[in-house]
Coordinates of C-alpha atoms in Angstrom, one line a residue:
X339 CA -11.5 4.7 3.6
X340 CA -10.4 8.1 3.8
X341 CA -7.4 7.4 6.8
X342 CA -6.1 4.8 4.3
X343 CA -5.9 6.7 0.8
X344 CA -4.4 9.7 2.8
X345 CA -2.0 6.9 4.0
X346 CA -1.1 5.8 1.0
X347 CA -0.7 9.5 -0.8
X348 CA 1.9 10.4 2.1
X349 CA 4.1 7.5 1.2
X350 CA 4.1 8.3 -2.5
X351 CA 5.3 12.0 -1.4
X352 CA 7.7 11.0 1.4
X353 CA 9.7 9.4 -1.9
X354 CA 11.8 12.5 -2.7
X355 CA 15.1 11.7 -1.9
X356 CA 17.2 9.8 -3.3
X357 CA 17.8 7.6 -0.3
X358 CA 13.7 7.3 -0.2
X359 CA 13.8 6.7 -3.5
X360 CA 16.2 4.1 -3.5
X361 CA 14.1 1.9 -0.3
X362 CA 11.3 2.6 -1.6
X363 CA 12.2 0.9 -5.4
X364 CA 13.3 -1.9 -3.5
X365 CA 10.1 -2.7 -2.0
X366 CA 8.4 -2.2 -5.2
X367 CA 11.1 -4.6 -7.1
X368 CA 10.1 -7.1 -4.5
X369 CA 6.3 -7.1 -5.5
X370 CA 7.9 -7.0 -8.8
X371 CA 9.6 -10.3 -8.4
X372 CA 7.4 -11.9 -6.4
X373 CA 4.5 -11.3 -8.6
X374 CA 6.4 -12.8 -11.6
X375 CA 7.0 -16.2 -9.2
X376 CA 3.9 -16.8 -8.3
X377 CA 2.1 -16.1 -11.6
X378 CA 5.1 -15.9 -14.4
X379 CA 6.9 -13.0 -16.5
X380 CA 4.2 -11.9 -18.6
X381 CA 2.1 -8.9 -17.8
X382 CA -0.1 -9.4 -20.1
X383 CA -1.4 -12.5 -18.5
X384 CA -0.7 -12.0 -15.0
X385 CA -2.9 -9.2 -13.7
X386 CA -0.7 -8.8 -10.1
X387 CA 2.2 -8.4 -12.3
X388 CA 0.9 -5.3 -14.3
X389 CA -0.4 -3.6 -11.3
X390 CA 3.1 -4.0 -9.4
X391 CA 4.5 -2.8 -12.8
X392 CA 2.0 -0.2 -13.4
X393 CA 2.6 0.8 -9.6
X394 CA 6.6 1.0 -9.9
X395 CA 6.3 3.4 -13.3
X396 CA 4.3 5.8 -11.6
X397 CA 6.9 6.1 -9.1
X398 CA 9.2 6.4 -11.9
X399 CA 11.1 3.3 -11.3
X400 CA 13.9 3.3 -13.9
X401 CA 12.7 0.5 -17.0
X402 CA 15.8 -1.0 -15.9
X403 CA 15.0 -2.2 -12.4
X404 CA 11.5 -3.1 -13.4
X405 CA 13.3 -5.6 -16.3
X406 CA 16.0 -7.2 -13.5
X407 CA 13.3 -7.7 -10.8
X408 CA 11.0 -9.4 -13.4
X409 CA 13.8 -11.8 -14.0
X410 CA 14.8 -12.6 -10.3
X411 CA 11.1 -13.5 -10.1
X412 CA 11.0 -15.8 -13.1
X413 CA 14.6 -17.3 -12.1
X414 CA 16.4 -15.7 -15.3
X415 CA 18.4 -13.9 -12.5
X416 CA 19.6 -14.8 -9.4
X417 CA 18.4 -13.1 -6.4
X418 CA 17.3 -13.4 -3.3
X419 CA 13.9 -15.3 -2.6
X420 CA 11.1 -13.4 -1.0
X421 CA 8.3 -14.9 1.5
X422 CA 5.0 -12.9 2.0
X423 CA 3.7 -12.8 5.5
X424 CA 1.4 -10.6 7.1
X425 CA 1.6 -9.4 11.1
X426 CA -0.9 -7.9 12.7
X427 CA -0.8 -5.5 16.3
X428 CA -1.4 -2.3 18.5
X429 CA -0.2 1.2 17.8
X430 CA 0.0 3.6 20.2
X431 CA -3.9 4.9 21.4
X432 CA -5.7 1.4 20.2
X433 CA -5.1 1.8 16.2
X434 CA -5.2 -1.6 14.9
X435 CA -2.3 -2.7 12.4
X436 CA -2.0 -4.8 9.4
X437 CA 1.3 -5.4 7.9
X438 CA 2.0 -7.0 4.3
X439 CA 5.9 -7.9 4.8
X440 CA 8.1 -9.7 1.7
X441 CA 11.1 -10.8 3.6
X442 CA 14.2 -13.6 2.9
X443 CA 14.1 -14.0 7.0
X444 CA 10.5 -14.5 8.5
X445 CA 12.5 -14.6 11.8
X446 CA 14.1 -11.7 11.8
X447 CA 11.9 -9.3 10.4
X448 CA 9.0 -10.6 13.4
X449 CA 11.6 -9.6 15.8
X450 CA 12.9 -6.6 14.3
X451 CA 8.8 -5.5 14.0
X452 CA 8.6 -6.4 17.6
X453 CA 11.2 -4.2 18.7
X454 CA 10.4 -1.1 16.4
X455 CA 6.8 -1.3 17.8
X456 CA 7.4 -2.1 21.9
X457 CA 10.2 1.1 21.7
X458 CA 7.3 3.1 20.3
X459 CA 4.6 2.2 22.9
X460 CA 3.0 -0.6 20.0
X461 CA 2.8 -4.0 20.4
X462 CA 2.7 -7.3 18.1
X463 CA -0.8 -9.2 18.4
X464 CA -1.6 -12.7 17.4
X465 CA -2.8 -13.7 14.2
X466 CA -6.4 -12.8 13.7
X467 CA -5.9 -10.2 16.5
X468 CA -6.7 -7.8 14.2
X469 CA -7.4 -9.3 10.8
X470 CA -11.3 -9.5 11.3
X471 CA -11.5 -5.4 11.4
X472 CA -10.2 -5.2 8.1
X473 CA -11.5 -6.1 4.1
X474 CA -9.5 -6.6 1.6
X475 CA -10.6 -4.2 -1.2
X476 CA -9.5 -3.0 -4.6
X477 CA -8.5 0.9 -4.2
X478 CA -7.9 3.1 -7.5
X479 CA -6.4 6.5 -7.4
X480 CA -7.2 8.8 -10.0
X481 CA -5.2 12.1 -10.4
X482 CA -8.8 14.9 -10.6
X483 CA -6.8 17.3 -12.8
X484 CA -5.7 14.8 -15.3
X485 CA -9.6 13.4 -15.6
X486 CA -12.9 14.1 -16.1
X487 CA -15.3 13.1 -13.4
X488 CA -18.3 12.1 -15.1
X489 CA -15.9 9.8 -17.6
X490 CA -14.2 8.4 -14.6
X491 CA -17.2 7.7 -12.7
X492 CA -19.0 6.5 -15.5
X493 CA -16.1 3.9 -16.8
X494 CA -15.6 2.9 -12.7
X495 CA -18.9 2.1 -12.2
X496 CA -20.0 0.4 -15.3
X497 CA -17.3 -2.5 -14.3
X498 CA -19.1 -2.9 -11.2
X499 CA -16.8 -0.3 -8.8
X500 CA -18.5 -0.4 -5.5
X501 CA -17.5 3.3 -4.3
X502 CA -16.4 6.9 -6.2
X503 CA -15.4 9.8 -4.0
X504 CA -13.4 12.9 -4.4
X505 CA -10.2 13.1 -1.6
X506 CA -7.3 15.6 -1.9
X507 CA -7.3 16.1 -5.7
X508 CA -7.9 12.5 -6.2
X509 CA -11.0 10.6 -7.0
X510 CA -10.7 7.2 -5.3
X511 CA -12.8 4.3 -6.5
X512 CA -13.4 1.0 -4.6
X513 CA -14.2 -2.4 -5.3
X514 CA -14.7 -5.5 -4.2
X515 CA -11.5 -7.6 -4.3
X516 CA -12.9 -9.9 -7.1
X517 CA -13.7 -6.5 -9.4
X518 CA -10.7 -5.3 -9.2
X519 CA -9.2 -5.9 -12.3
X520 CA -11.9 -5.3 -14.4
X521 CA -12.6 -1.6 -12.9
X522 CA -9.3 -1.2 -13.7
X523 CA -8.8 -2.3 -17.0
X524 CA -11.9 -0.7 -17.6
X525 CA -10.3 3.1 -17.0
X526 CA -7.6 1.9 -18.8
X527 CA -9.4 1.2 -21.8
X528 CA -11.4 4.3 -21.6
X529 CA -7.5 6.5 -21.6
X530 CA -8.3 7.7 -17.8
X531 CA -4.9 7.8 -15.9
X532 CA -4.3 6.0 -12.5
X533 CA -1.8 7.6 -10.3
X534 CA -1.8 4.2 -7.6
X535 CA -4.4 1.2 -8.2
X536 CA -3.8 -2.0 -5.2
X537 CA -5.6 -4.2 -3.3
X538 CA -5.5 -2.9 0.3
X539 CA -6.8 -3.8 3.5
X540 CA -9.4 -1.2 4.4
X541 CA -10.7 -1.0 8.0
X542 CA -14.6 -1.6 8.4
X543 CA -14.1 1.1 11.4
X544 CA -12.0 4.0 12.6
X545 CA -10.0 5.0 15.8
X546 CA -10.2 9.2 15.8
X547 CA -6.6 10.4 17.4
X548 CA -5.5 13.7 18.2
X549 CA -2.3 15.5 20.0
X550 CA -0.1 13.3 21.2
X551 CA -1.3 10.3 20.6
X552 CA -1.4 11.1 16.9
X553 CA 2.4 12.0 17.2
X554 CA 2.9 9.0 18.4
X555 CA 1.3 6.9 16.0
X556 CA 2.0 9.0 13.1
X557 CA 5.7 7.9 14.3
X558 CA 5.3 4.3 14.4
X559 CA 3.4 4.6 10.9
X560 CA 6.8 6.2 9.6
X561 CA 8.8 3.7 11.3
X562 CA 7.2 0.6 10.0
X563 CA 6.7 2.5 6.7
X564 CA 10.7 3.0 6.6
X565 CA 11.5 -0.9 7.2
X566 CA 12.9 -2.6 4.4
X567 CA 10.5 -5.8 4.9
X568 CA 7.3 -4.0 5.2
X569 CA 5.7 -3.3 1.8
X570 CA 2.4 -2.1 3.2
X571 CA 1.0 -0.6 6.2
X572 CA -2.6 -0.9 6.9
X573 CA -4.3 1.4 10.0
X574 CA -7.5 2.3 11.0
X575 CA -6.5 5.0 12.7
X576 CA -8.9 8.6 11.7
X577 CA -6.5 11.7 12.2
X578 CA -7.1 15.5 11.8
X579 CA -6.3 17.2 8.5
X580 CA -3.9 19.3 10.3
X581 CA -1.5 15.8 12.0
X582 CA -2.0 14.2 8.6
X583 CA -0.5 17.3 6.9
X584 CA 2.0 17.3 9.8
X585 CA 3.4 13.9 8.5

């Protein structure tokens, strides 16, 4: 678990540009819009739809975007339509790699993905390659210095959360994928903030990397992290504080 909420805290902090900011609203508007096709416009009764919501504002996506991509989803305004496929492969040093893509061309993003990861020393698997060392699992960040512990503990667990720890001024909680949403709305309810709440694929085991193969892969996480299709990267790969901070 820790590999992938350290991850996921890098990407929120690699968003401060405006260029970063800008690709990274994108993706989110995506989720956004794709949420509201699959399971309509209204927050309120479409649980994916508030968490991509929820997600965006605490990236401070302008109310705005949030609104437009909302519509594109429920067909009020026309846009392009988004597929969801997953791909699955190598990084460099063995770390195994799950990628949630939302894409208007399947075909072009598999061979753009293909590219970016042979150039880098990666390689595209088949599917299931990699899938079976990975569960999906409901993963809440909580700011520590915005909450109390024992009131964020107490609220997680109560709604059945399956895991609490404390990670880089964060306490993360995990649950099982059906729990989810009811650990969440339970902080909610009880006024505790949530910096990032998702379903992610977490690895069941980790691949430890140092020097240069961490380099390498910290580059390819970057890479894939930087393409416009991919909204999420998942990795099992274990690096030192110090290559982590590096990124």
């Amino acid at each position: 678990m820790a590999g992938h909420s350290k991850w996921s805290k890098i990407k929120r902090q690699k968003a401060v540009t405006d260029q970063a900011k800008g690709k990274l609203f994108s993706k989110l508007g995506r989720e956004i819009a794709v949420a509201a096709r699959e399971g309509g416009g209204d927050p309120d009764f479409n649980p994916r739809l508030r968490t991509a919501i929820d997600n965006a504002k605490g990236q401070r996506m302008p109310a705005g975007n949030i609104d437009r991509a909302v519509k594109r989803g429920t067909g009020a305004l026309p846009g392009a339509s988004y597929e969801e496929v997953t791909h699955e492969g190598y990084a460099p040093g063995g770390a195994a790699l799950y990628l949630e893509c939302l894409t208007d061309n399947p075909r072009r993003t598999l061979a753009e993905l293909r590219h970016l990861l042979d150039k880098r020393g990666g390689n595209l698997g088949q599917s299931g390659s990699v899938a079976w060392m990975f569960e999906r699992k409901g993963q809440i960040l909580v700011p520590a210095e915005r909450s109390e512990e024992e009131a964020t503990l107490e609220a997680a667990l109560e709604a059945g959360a399956e895991n609490f720890e404390t990670e880089d001024e964060m306490y993360v909680v995990t649950t099982e994928a059906a729990d989810f949403h009811d650990v969440l709305s339970s902080l909610r309810a009880a006024g505790i903030p949530v910096a990032e709440a998702d379903l992610a694929m977490v690895p069941s085991n980790t691949v430890r990397l140092e020097g240069r193969e961490a380099e390498r892969v910290l580059d390819v996480l970057n890479a894939l992290d930087d393409h416009d299709d991919v909204l999420k990267v998942n990795t099992n790969v274990d690096l030192e504080e110090a290559d982590w901070a590096a990124l």
